GROMACS .gro file of N, CA and C in nm:
model
  258
    1MET      N    1   2.656  -1.512  -1.032
    1MET     CA    2   2.601  -1.558  -0.885
    1MET      C    3   2.513  -1.446  -0.833
    2GLY      N    4   2.546  -1.323  -0.851
    2GLY     CA    5   2.457  -1.214  -0.788
    2GLY      C    6   2.323  -1.207  -0.842
    3LYS      N    7   2.310  -1.227  -0.967
    3LYS     CA    8   2.179  -1.222  -1.040
    3LYS      C    9   2.092  -1.318  -0.998
    4GLY      N   10   2.138  -1.434  -0.958
    4GLY     CA   11   2.048  -1.560  -0.914
    4GLY      C   12   1.999  -1.526  -0.757
    5LYS      N   13   2.065  -1.468  -0.694
    5LYS     CA   14   2.030  -1.423  -0.554
    5LYS      C   15   1.920  -1.312  -0.560
    6GLU      N   16   1.939  -1.215  -0.645
    6GLU     CA   17   1.856  -1.102  -0.667
    6GLU      C   18   1.710  -1.154  -0.718
    7GLN      N   19   1.706  -1.259  -0.813
    7GLN     CA   20   1.581  -1.294  -0.863
    7GLN      C   21   1.522  -1.391  -0.774
    8ALA      N   22   1.595  -1.468  -0.693
    8ALA     CA   23   1.545  -1.557  -0.592
    8ALA      C   24   1.460  -1.485  -0.480
    9GLY      N   25   1.495  -1.353  -0.452
    9GLY     CA   26   1.450  -1.288  -0.347
    9GLY      C   27   1.292  -1.268  -0.363
   10PRO      N   28   1.254  -1.198  -0.464
   10PRO     CA   29   1.105  -1.174  -0.479
   10PRO      C   30   1.030  -1.301  -0.476
   11GLU      N   31   1.085  -1.409  -0.557
   11GLU     CA   32   1.010  -1.531  -0.565
   11GLU      C   33   0.999  -1.603  -0.421
   12THR      N   34   1.105  -1.604  -0.344
   12THR     CA   35   1.098  -1.653  -0.219
   12THR      C   36   0.991  -1.572  -0.127
   13PHE      N   37   0.981  -1.435  -0.136
   13PHE     CA   38   0.898  -1.367  -0.057
   13PHE      C   39   0.754  -1.402  -0.108
   14GLU      N   40   0.734  -1.414  -0.237
   14GLU     CA   41   0.608  -1.436  -0.278
   14GLU      C   42   0.554  -1.581  -0.237
   15GLU      N   43   0.669  -1.675  -0.237
   15GLU     CA   44   0.623  -1.810  -0.189
   15GLU      C   45   0.601  -1.809  -0.045
   16GLU      N   46   0.670  -1.729   0.032
   16GLU     CA   47   0.637  -1.727   0.176
   16GLU      C   48   0.507  -1.678   0.210
   17LEU      N   49   0.476  -1.564   0.124
   17LEU     CA   50   0.332  -1.488   0.145
   17LEU      C   51   0.224  -1.610   0.109
   18ARG      N   52   0.242  -1.666   0.002
   18ARG     CA   53   0.142  -1.787  -0.026
   18ARG      C   54   0.131  -1.883   0.078
   19GLU      N   55   0.250  -1.919   0.133
   19GLU     CA   56   0.255  -2.030   0.238
   19GLU      C   57   0.185  -1.968   0.370
   20VAL      N   58   0.211  -1.847   0.397
   20VAL     CA   59   0.140  -1.791   0.530
   20VAL      C   60  -0.014  -1.799   0.494
   21ARG      N   61  -0.063  -1.743   0.376
   21ARG     CA   62  -0.199  -1.759   0.345
   21ARG      C   63  -0.260  -1.890   0.355
   22ARG      N   64  -0.201  -2.001   0.296
   22ARG     CA   65  -0.235  -2.136   0.306
   22ARG      C   66  -0.243  -2.174   0.462
   23SER      N   67  -0.137  -2.132   0.530
   23SER     CA   68  -0.156  -2.184   0.679
   23SER      C   69  -0.265  -2.119   0.765
   24ILE      N   70  -0.292  -1.985   0.721
   24ILE     CA   71  -0.413  -1.919   0.782
   24ILE      C   72  -0.528  -1.994   0.733
   25LEU      N   73  -0.550  -2.021   0.610
   25LEU     CA   74  -0.665  -2.085   0.567
   25LEU      C   75  -0.679  -2.226   0.632
   26ASN      N   76  -0.573  -2.297   0.645
   26ASN     CA   77  -0.573  -2.433   0.717
   26ASN      C   78  -0.616  -2.416   0.857
   27LEU      N   79  -0.580  -2.310   0.936
   27LEU     CA   80  -0.617  -2.294   1.060
   27LEU      C   81  -0.760  -2.248   1.069
   28LEU      N   82  -0.806  -2.177   0.973
   28LEU     CA   83  -0.959  -2.146   0.969
   28LEU      C   84  -1.033  -2.269   0.947
   29GLU      N   85  -0.981  -2.359   0.867
   29GLU     CA   86  -1.058  -2.491   0.837
   29GLU      C   87  -1.065  -2.559   0.958
   30LEU      N   88  -0.953  -2.575   1.041
   30LEU     CA   89  -0.966  -2.639   1.165
   30LEU      C   90  -1.067  -2.571   1.278
   31PHE      N   91  -1.065  -2.448   1.286
   31PHE     CA   92  -1.149  -2.377   1.379
   31PHE      C   93  -1.297  -2.342   1.325
   32LEU      N   94  -1.310  -2.340   1.200
   32LEU     CA   95  -1.443  -2.289   1.158
   32LEU      C   96  -1.479  -2.403   1.054
   33PRO      N   97  -1.530  -2.521   1.084
   33PRO     CA   98  -1.559  -2.625   1.003
   33PRO      C   99  -1.671  -2.588   0.892
   34PRO      N  100  -1.779  -2.518   0.934
   34PRO     CA  101  -1.888  -2.492   0.820
   34PRO      C  102  -1.826  -2.406   0.708
   35LYS      N  103  -1.849  -2.440   0.592
   35LYS     CA  104  -1.788  -2.372   0.473
   35LYS      C  105  -1.848  -2.240   0.466
   36GLU      N  106  -1.973  -2.216   0.500
   36GLU     CA  107  -2.028  -2.075   0.480
   36GLU      C  108  -1.957  -1.985   0.592
   37VAL      N  109  -1.927  -2.023   0.697
   37VAL     CA  110  -1.853  -1.957   0.808
   37VAL      C  111  -1.714  -1.912   0.748
   38ARG      N  112  -1.649  -2.016   0.694
   38ARG     CA  113  -1.507  -2.007   0.662
   38ARG      C  114  -1.509  -1.885   0.529
   39GLU      N  115  -1.616  -1.903   0.441
   39GLU     CA  116  -1.620  -1.814   0.331
   39GLU      C  117  -1.650  -1.660   0.382
   40GLU      N  118  -1.722  -1.650   0.490
   40GLU     CA  119  -1.771  -1.509   0.542
   40GLU      C  120  -1.638  -1.466   0.609
   41VAL      N  121  -1.561  -1.525   0.673
   41VAL     CA  122  -1.438  -1.494   0.754
   41VAL      C  123  -1.330  -1.446   0.635
   42VAL      N  124  -1.324  -1.533   0.537
   42VAL     CA  125  -1.228  -1.482   0.424
   42VAL      C  126  -1.262  -1.368   0.364
   43LYS      N  127  -1.393  -1.337   0.336
   43LYS     CA  128  -1.445  -1.241   0.277
   43LYS      C  129  -1.411  -1.111   0.355
   44ASN      N  130  -1.439  -1.128   0.492
   44ASN     CA  131  -1.402  -1.019   0.586
   44ASN      C  132  -1.262  -0.975   0.604
   45LEU      N  133  -1.168  -1.081   0.578
   45LEU     CA  134  -1.033  -1.054   0.581
   45LEU      C  135  -0.991  -0.976   0.452
   46TYR      N  136  -1.049  -1.012   0.340
   46TYR     CA  137  -1.028  -0.923   0.224
   46TYR      C  138  -1.071  -0.791   0.236
   47THR      N  139  -1.193  -0.777   0.309
   47THR     CA  140  -1.255  -0.639   0.336
   47THR      C  141  -1.159  -0.568   0.418
   48MET      N  142  -1.112  -0.612   0.521
   48MET     CA  143  -1.009  -0.554   0.596
   48MET      C  144  -0.898  -0.500   0.534
   49GLU      N  145  -0.834  -0.591   0.447
   49GLU     CA  146  -0.723  -0.558   0.374
   49GLU      C  147  -0.759  -0.434   0.279
   50LEU      N  148  -0.854  -0.452   0.208
   50LEU     CA  149  -0.900  -0.333   0.123
   50LEU      C  150  -0.931  -0.210   0.190
   51ALA      N  151  -0.993  -0.226   0.314
   51ALA     CA  152  -1.001  -0.090   0.379
   51ALA      C  153  -0.869  -0.034   0.435
   52LEU      N  154  -0.774  -0.124   0.476
   52LEU     CA  155  -0.639  -0.067   0.521
   52LEU      C  156  -0.567  -0.001   0.399
   53LEU      N  157  -0.582  -0.070   0.283
   53LEU     CA  158  -0.525  -0.011   0.155
   53LEU      C  159  -0.586   0.128   0.120
   54ARG      N  160  -0.720   0.145   0.143
   54ARG     CA  161  -0.791   0.267   0.112
   54ARG      C  162  -0.742   0.369   0.215
   55ILE      N  163  -0.705   0.329   0.345
   55ILE     CA  164  -0.663   0.422   0.428
   55ILE      C  165  -0.528   0.496   0.388
   56PHE      N  166  -0.436   0.393   0.343
   56PHE     CA  167  -0.302   0.425   0.295
   56PHE      C  168  -0.318   0.515   0.168
   57LYS      N  169  -0.418   0.483   0.079
   57LYS     CA  170  -0.442   0.562  -0.032
   57LYS      C  171  -0.484   0.715  -0.002
   58THR      N  172  -0.573   0.723   0.106
   58THR     CA  173  -0.631   0.850   0.143
   58THR      C  174  -0.515   0.944   0.191
   59ILE      N  175  -0.430   0.872   0.289
   59ILE     CA  176  -0.319   0.958   0.341
   59ILE      C  177  -0.218   1.008   0.235
   60ILE      N  178  -0.184   0.916   0.147
   60ILE     CA  179  -0.104   0.949   0.038
   60ILE      C  180  -0.160   1.062  -0.055
   61ASP      N  181  -0.290   1.051  -0.088
   61ASP     CA  182  -0.355   1.156  -0.163
   61ASP      C  183  -0.344   1.291  -0.090
   62TYR      N  184  -0.372   1.287   0.041
   62TYR     CA  185  -0.372   1.411   0.115
   62TYR      C  186  -0.226   1.465   0.113
   63GLN      N  187  -0.129   1.375   0.126
   63GLN     CA  188   0.012   1.427   0.132
   63GLN      C  189   0.045   1.479  -0.002
   64VAL      N  190   0.002   1.418  -0.115
   64VAL     CA  191   0.030   1.472  -0.249
   64VAL      C  192  -0.029   1.619  -0.257
   65GLU      N  193  -0.166   1.632  -0.217
   65GLU     CA  194  -0.223   1.756  -0.241
   65GLU      C  195  -0.155   1.873  -0.153
   66GLU      N  196  -0.106   1.843  -0.024
   66GLU     CA  197  -0.036   1.934   0.048
   66GLU      C  198   0.085   1.974  -0.025
   67LEU      N  199   0.170   1.879  -0.064
   67LEU     CA  200   0.290   1.920  -0.136
   67LEU      C  201   0.261   1.997  -0.274
   68GLN      N  202   0.159   1.963  -0.344
   68GLN     CA  203   0.131   2.046  -0.457
   68GLN      C  204   0.086   2.187  -0.413
   69SER      N  205   0.015   2.213  -0.325
   69SER     CA  206  -0.017   2.345  -0.282
   69SER      C  207   0.097   2.418  -0.234
   70ARG      N  208   0.199   2.345  -0.175
   70ARG     CA  209   0.327   2.417  -0.135
   70ARG      C  210   0.401   2.468  -0.248
   71ILE      N  211   0.419   2.387  -0.346
   71ILE     CA  212   0.475   2.409  -0.469
   71ILE      C  213   0.405   2.524  -0.538
   72GLU      N  214   0.278   2.525  -0.545
   72GLU     CA  215   0.200   2.634  -0.620
   72GLU      C  216   0.222   2.773  -0.541
   73LYS      N  217   0.231   2.767  -0.420
   73LYS     CA  218   0.249   2.893  -0.336
   73LYS      C  219   0.395   2.945  -0.366
   74LYS      N  220   0.497   2.866  -0.374
   74LYS     CA  221   0.624   2.910  -0.388
   74LYS      C  222   0.650   2.957  -0.523
   75GLU      N  223   0.568   2.902  -0.631
   75GLU     CA  224   0.583   2.950  -0.757
   75GLU      C  225   0.519   3.093  -0.779
   76GLY      N  226   0.407   3.101  -0.692
   76GLY     CA  227   0.327   3.231  -0.707
   76GLY      C  228   0.412   3.343  -0.652
   77ARG      N  229   0.491   3.327  -0.552
   77ARG     CA  230   0.577   3.430  -0.507
   77ARG      C  231   0.698   3.453  -0.576
   78LYS      N  232   0.696   3.559  -0.665
   78LYS     CA  233   0.804   3.591  -0.747
   78LYS      C  234   0.869   3.732  -0.693
   79LYS      N  235   0.982   3.730  -0.656
   79LYS     CA  236   1.038   3.855  -0.598
   79LYS      C  237   1.085   3.951  -0.708
   80ALA      N  238   1.071   4.071  -0.695
   80ALA     CA  239   1.114   4.184  -0.798
   80ALA      C  240   1.257   4.176  -0.797
   81LYS      N  241   1.294   4.191  -0.934
   81LYS     CA  242   1.431   4.182  -0.966
   81LYS      C  243   1.493   4.326  -0.976
   82LYS      N  244   1.601   4.350  -0.924
   82LYS     CA  245   1.653   4.488  -0.932
   82LYS      C  246   1.714   4.505  -1.072
   83ILE      N  247   1.693   4.626  -1.115
   83ILE     CA  248   1.748   4.652  -1.255
   83ILE      C  249   1.844   4.775  -1.241
   84GLU      N  250   1.954   4.764  -1.284
   84GLU     CA  251   2.050   4.857  -1.277
   84GLU      C  252   2.028   4.960  -1.369
   85VAL      N  253   2.017   5.088  -1.338
   85VAL     CA  254   2.002   5.195  -1.434
   85VAL      C  255   2.151   5.281  -1.431
   86GLU      N  256   2.182   5.322  -1.560
   86GLU     CA  257   2.305   5.389  -1.571
   86GLU      C  258   2.264   5.540  -1.571
   0.00000   0.00000   0.00000
């Protein structure tokens, strides 16, 4: 029973996402009848989504570089070991 619920989760989320996109496109058809205008709006929506994803990618890349530089700094600092002499 548990497996069925786990597998249904992603499918229902994807279905909900498709349904939201369909409803948005249906609203656009109602408010923007000319096909050229609709196509331009859809193109701009995809462009906005791409820009948002690029922003996230840039932020993540920056954070990765910061963490790598911190790791390199810590590896570079090696403390002298005390050697016991008899």
